Coordinates of C-alpha atoms in Angstrom, one line a residue:
X1 CA 0.5 0.2 0.1
X2 CA 2.8 2.2 1.0
X3 CA 4.6 2.3 -2.7
X4 CA 1.0 2.1 -4.1
X5 CA 0.5 5.9 -2.4
X6 CA 4.0 6.9 -3.1
X7 CA 3.7 6.3 -7.3
X8 CA 0.0 7.9 -7.2
X9 CA 2.4 10.7 -5.6
X10 CA 4.8 10.8 -8.2
X11 CA 3.0 10.5 -11.2
X12 CA -0.7 11.9 -10.5
X13 CA 0.8 15.6 -9.5
X14 CA 1.9 15.2 -13.5
X15 CA -1.2 13.9 -14.7
X16 CA -3.1 16.9 -13.2
X17 CA -0.6 19.7 -14.4
X18 CA -1.6 18.7 -17.9
X19 CA -5.1 18.0 -16.9
X20 CA -4.7 22.3 -15.4
X21 CA -3.4 22.8 -19.1
X22 CA -6.2 21.1 -21.0
X23 CA -8.7 23.0 -19.3
X24 CA -6.6 26.5 -19.7
X25 CA -7.3 26.1 -23.5
X26 CA -10.6 24.9 -23.0
X27 CA -11.7 28.5 -21.5
X28 CA -9.8 30.2 -23.9
X29 CA -6.5 31.4 -21.5
X30 CA -4.5 29.4 -23.7
X31 CA -4.6 29.1 -27.6
X32 CA -2.9 27.2 -29.9
X33 CA -0.3 29.7 -30.7
X34 CA 0.3 29.5 -27.3
X35 CA 1.1 25.9 -27.5
X36 CA 3.2 26.5 -31.0
X37 CA 5.9 29.3 -29.1
X38 CA 5.7 27.4 -25.9
X39 CA 6.9 24.1 -27.7
X40 CA 9.3 25.4 -29.8
X41 CA 10.8 27.5 -26.4
X42 CA 10.9 24.3 -24.3
X43 CA 12.8 22.3 -27.1
X44 CA 14.9 25.0 -27.4
X45 CA 15.7 26.4 -23.7
X46 CA 14.3 24.8 -21.3
X47 CA 14.7 21.1 -21.8
X48 CA 18.6 21.7 -22.7
X49 CA 19.2 24.0 -19.7
X50 CA 17.5 21.3 -17.5
X51 CA 19.3 18.7 -18.7
X52 CA 22.6 20.6 -18.5
X53 CA 22.3 21.3 -15.0
X54 CA 21.3 17.2 -13.8
X55 CA 24.2 16.0 -15.7
X56 CA 26.8 18.7 -15.4
X57 CA 26.2 18.2 -11.1
X58 CA 27.2 14.4 -11.5
X59 CA 30.9 13.4 -10.5
X60 CA 30.9 10.9 -13.5
X61 CA 34.6 9.9 -12.7
X62 CA 33.3 8.4 -9.0
X63 CA 30.2 6.9 -9.4
X64 CA 31.4 5.8 -13.1
X65 CA 30.3 1.8 -13.4
X66 CA 31.3 -0.2 -17.1
X67 CA 29.1 -2.9 -17.0
X68 CA 26.1 -1.1 -15.7
X69 CA 26.5 2.1 -18.7
X70 CA 26.9 -0.4 -21.3
X71 CA 23.5 -2.4 -19.9
X72 CA 21.6 0.7 -20.1
X73 CA 22.8 1.8 -23.4
X74 CA 22.7 -1.8 -25.2
X75 CA 19.0 -1.9 -23.6
X76 CA 18.3 1.0 -24.9
X77 CA 19.7 0.6 -28.1
X78 CA 17.9 -3.0 -28.7
X79 CA 14.1 -1.4 -27.6
X80 CA 14.9 1.1 -30.5
X81 CA 15.4 -1.4 -32.9
X82 CA 13.3 -4.1 -32.3
X83 CA 10.2 -1.4 -32.0
X84 CA 10.6 0.3 -35.2
X85 CA 11.5 -2.3 -36.5
X86 CA 8.2 -3.9 -35.7
X87 CA 6.2 -1.2 -36.5
X88 CA 7.8 -1.4 -40.1
X89 CA 6.1 -4.3 -40.1
X90 CA 2.3 -4.1 -38.0
X91 CA 1.8 -0.5 -38.0
X92 CA 0.4 0.8 -42.0
X93 CA 0.0 4.4 -41.2
X94 CA 3.2 5.7 -41.8
X95 CA 2.4 8.9 -40.4
X96 CA 2.2 7.6 -36.9
X97 CA 5.4 5.3 -37.3
X98 CA 7.9 7.7 -35.8
X99 CA 6.2 9.4 -33.0
X100 CA 5.2 5.6 -32.0
X101 CA 8.6 4.2 -31.8
X102 CA 9.8 7.6 -29.6
X103 CA 6.7 7.0 -27.8
X104 CA 6.8 3.4 -26.7
X105 CA 10.7 3.2 -26.2
X106 CA 11.2 7.0 -24.5
X107 CA 11.1 6.9 -20.9
X108 CA 10.9 10.2 -18.2
X109 CA 14.1 9.3 -17.1
X110 CA 15.6 13.0 -16.4
X111 CA 12.0 14.6 -15.5
X112 CA 11.3 11.8 -12.9
X113 CA 13.5 9.5 -12.9
X114 CA 15.8 11.3 -10.3
X115 CA 12.6 12.2 -8.1
X116 CA 11.4 8.9 -7.7
X117 CA 14.7 7.2 -7.4
X118 CA 16.0 9.6 -4.7
X119 CA 12.4 9.4 -3.0
X120 CA 13.4 5.8 -2.2
X121 CA 16.7 6.3 -1.8
X122 CA 17.6 9.8 -1.1
X123 CA 20.9 10.8 -2.7
X124 CA 22.0 7.9 -5.5
X125 CA 24.6 8.6 -8.1
X126 CA 22.7 5.7 -10.1
X127 CA 20.1 7.9 -11.4
X128 CA 22.1 10.5 -12.9
X129 CA 24.5 7.3 -14.3
X130 CA 21.4 5.9 -16.2
X131 CA 20.8 9.0 -17.7
X132 CA 24.2 9.7 -18.9
X133 CA 24.2 6.3 -20.5
X134 CA 20.2 6.6 -21.8
X135 CA 19.3 10.2 -22.4
X136 CA 21.9 11.0 -25.3
X137 CA 20.6 8.0 -27.3
X138 CA 17.8 8.8 -26.7
X139 CA 17.3 12.1 -28.5
X140 CA 19.7 10.6 -30.9
X141 CA 17.6 7.8 -32.1
X142 CA 14.9 10.4 -31.6
X143 CA 16.0 12.4 -34.3
X144 CA 16.8 9.6 -36.8
X145 CA 13.4 8.1 -36.2
X146 CA 11.3 11.1 -36.2
X147 CA 13.4 12.3 -39.7
X148 CA 13.2 8.6 -41.8
X149 CA 9.0 8.6 -40.3
X150 CA 8.1 12.3 -40.6
X151 CA 5.2 13.7 -42.6
X152 CA 7.3 14.1 -46.2
X153 CA 10.0 12.0 -45.4
X154 CA 8.6 9.7 -48.4
X155 CA 9.5 12.9 -50.6
X156 CA 12.8 12.8 -49.6
X157 CA 15.8 10.5 -50.8
X158 CA 17.7 8.0 -48.3
X159 CA 21.1 10.1 -49.1
X160 CA 19.1 13.2 -48.4
X161 CA 17.2 11.8 -45.4
X162 CA 20.7 10.3 -43.5
X163 CA 22.3 13.9 -44.2
X164 CA 19.0 15.5 -42.4
X165 CA 19.3 12.8 -39.8
X166 CA 23.2 13.5 -39.0
X167 CA 22.9 17.5 -39.7
X168 CA 20.1 17.1 -36.9
X169 CA 21.2 15.3 -34.4
X170 CA 24.4 17.5 -34.5
X171 CA 22.3 20.7 -34.0
X172 CA 19.3 18.9 -31.6
X173 CA 19.7 21.8 -28.7
X174 CA 18.7 18.7 -26.0
X175 CA 21.4 16.7 -27.4
X176 CA 23.5 19.7 -27.1
X177 CA 22.6 20.6 -23.3
X178 CA 23.5 16.8 -22.3
X179 CA 27.2 17.1 -24.2
X180 CA 27.8 20.5 -22.7
X181 CA 26.5 18.9 -19.2
X182 CA 29.0 15.8 -19.9
X183 CA 32.3 18.3 -20.6
X184 CA 31.7 20.4 -17.5
X185 CA 31.1 17.1 -15.0
X186 CA 34.3 15.6 -16.8
X187 CA 35.7 18.7 -16.1
X188 CA 34.9 19.3 -12.8
X189 CA 33.9 23.3 -13.7
X190 CA 32.5 24.9 -10.9
X191 CA 30.7 28.1 -11.9
X192 CA 30.0 31.2 -9.8
X193 CA 26.4 31.0 -7.0
X194 CA 25.1 33.6 -10.1
X195 CA 25.5 31.2 -13.4
X196 CA 24.3 28.2 -10.8
X197 CA 21.5 29.9 -9.9
X198 CA 20.1 31.4 -13.3
X199 CA 20.7 28.1 -15.0
X200 CA 18.7 26.7 -12.6
X201 CA 15.8 29.4 -12.5
X202 CA 16.0 28.5 -16.5
X203 CA 16.0 24.3 -16.2
X204 CA 12.7 24.4 -13.0
X205 CA 10.3 25.7 -16.3
X206 CA 10.7 23.5 -18.2
X207 CA 8.7 20.1 -17.1
X208 CA 5.9 22.4 -15.6
X209 CA 5.5 24.4 -18.9
X210 CA 5.9 21.1 -21.0
X211 CA 3.0 19.5 -19.2
X212 CA 1.0 22.4 -19.5
X213 CA 1.5 22.7 -23.4
X214 CA 0.8 18.8 -23.7
X215 CA -2.0 19.4 -22.5
X216 CA -3.2 22.4 -24.0
X217 CA -2.3 21.2 -27.2
X218 CA -4.2 17.4 -26.2
X219 CA -7.0 17.0 -28.7
X220 CA -9.5 14.6 -27.1
X221 CA -11.4 13.7 -30.3
X222 CA -8.7 13.0 -32.8
X223 CA -7.3 11.2 -29.6
X224 CA -9.7 8.4 -29.8
X225 CA -9.4 7.8 -33.1
X226 CA -5.7 6.3 -32.5
X227 CA -6.8 4.8 -29.4
X228 CA -5.2 1.5 -30.7
X229 CA -2.0 2.5 -31.3
X230 CA -2.0 4.5 -27.7
X231 CA -3.2 1.6 -25.9
X232 CA 0.0 -0.5 -28.0
X233 CA 2.3 1.9 -27.4
X234 CA 2.3 2.0 -23.2
X235 CA 1.7 -1.5 -23.1
X236 CA 4.7 -2.0 -24.6
X237 CA 6.3 1.3 -22.4
X238 CA 5.0 0.0 -19.1
X239 CA 4.7 -3.3 -19.7
X240 CA 6.6 -5.3 -22.1
X241 CA 10.3 -4.0 -22.1
X242 CA 10.4 -4.2 -18.2
X243 CA 8.8 -7.5 -19.0
X244 CA 11.8 -8.8 -21.1
X245 CA 15.0 -6.9 -19.6
X246 CA 14.2 -6.8 -16.2
X247 CA 15.3 -10.4 -15.7
X248 CA 18.1 -9.8 -17.4
X249 CA 19.3 -7.0 -15.2
X250 CA 19.2 -9.7 -12.6
X251 CA 20.6 -12.0 -14.0
X252 CA 24.0 -9.6 -14.6
X253 CA 24.0 -8.7 -11.2
X254 CA 22.5 -5.7 -11.1
X255 CA 20.1 -4.6 -7.2
X256 CA 19.2 -2.3 -5.4
X257 CA 19.4 1.0 -6.6
X258 CA 20.8 0.4 -10.4
X259 CA 17.8 -1.9 -10.7
X260 CA 15.5 0.7 -9.6
X261 CA 16.8 3.3 -11.7
X262 CA 16.7 0.3 -14.6
X263 CA 13.2 -0.3 -14.2
X264 CA 12.8 3.7 -13.8
X265 CA 15.0 3.8 -17.9
X266 CA 12.2 0.9 -18.9
X267 CA 9.0 1.3 -17.3
X268 CA 8.4 4.9 -16.5
X269 CA 6.0 6.9 -18.3
X270 CA 6.6 8.6 -21.7
X271 CA 9.0 11.4 -21.4
X272 CA 6.9 15.1 -22.2
X273 CA 9.6 16.1 -24.6
X274 CA 8.7 13.2 -26.7
X275 CA 5.9 15.3 -27.6
X276 CA 8.1 18.4 -27.9
X277 CA 10.3 16.2 -30.2
X278 CA 7.4 14.8 -32.2
X279 CA 5.9 18.6 -32.9
X280 CA 9.1 20.4 -33.9
X281 CA 10.1 17.7 -36.3
X282 CA 6.3 17.6 -38.2
X283 CA 5.6 14.0 -36.7
X284 CA 2.2 13.0 -35.4
X285 CA 2.0 15.2 -31.7
X286 CA -1.5 14.0 -31.2
X287 CA -0.7 10.3 -30.8
X288 CA 2.6 11.0 -28.7
X289 CA 0.6 13.6 -26.6
X290 CA -2.1 10.3 -26.3
X291 CA 0.3 8.1 -25.2
X292 CA 1.7 10.6 -22.7
X293 CA -1.1 10.9 -20.9
X294 CA -1.7 7.2 -20.9
X295 CA 1.4 5.9 -19.7
X296 CA 1.2 9.1 -16.8
X297 CA -2.0 7.9 -16.3
X298 CA -1.7 4.0 -15.6
X299 CA 1.8 4.7 -14.4
X300 CA 1.4 4.7 -11.1
X301 CA -0.5 1.2 -11.0
X302 CA 1.7 -0.4 -13.2
X303 CA 5.3 1.2 -11.3
X304 CA 4.0 0.0 -8.4
X305 CA 3.3 -3.8 -9.6
X306 CA 7.2 -3.8 -10.5
X307 CA 8.2 -2.3 -7.2
X308 CA 6.1 -4.8 -5.4
X309 CA 7.5 -8.1 -7.7
X310 CA 11.6 -6.3 -7.0
X311 CA 10.8 -6.3 -3.6
X312 CA 9.1 -9.6 -3.5
X313 CA 12.1 -11.3 -5.0
X314 CA 14.6 -9.8 -3.5
X315 CA 16.0 -7.1 -5.5
X316 CA 15.8 -4.1 -4.0
X317 CA 15.6 -3.2 0.0

């Protein structure tokens, strides 16, 4: 019961902030122009600042574990390519493929992962290490699939798609924020207090503004028309991935904080930044928002179930 209450406390406030955004749009306080501008602002400013802050504050050299890093990176890679391959075979509507793949494999590791881990273990080095291992790959893979499966990708020569993907990766603000954070963390650079406070002020806007924007941009009638792919992507995100890879993690000997961080990587809700990237790269924002809403709502129950199972079998304390 305690784990269920915790999971509800962790996920339902996120869901309710999205509801506030939806209500504000319905009563006319927010409009489509706000959603467009806020998405661009989040994508280019607040999310890069947040990831830079979270990663640059970690002493990566002190907590580095090569087996753990490789596991997180390889599992993230496997999830992406397996899902994309499956989508190519089973999802006929190409306009939804990029959004479906991104929403299915990409977790809210940075937005809610650290808070979740710290609530269970207090200060934890495994959460940031998982973020360093997985989040850069999340963004690189997202750029690739959104470029190749975008609305107009069928009109583009394959060589041009590869070139466009490389350019999009190189100039992606979120990836640049992660790289800058890695450099600062590895070099152990300490900024003056005035710089730290400025970065933190901008970074703190990322999650609430992203959630408000998702709610304001949520189109209920269109989402209902895509309920089947929404349910399928949500089940892959919350159930199928952990069902396959948590036993592998246990077999490799990961326990405690490491296992919880892996659980967050595999089974936390789809990250709000998926919606921002999908909209900015001409992909299906309706499907993406629907999956974010559903996974956030269901995660209180599924994460509780996974935690109960891991505790029962003695993999977490």
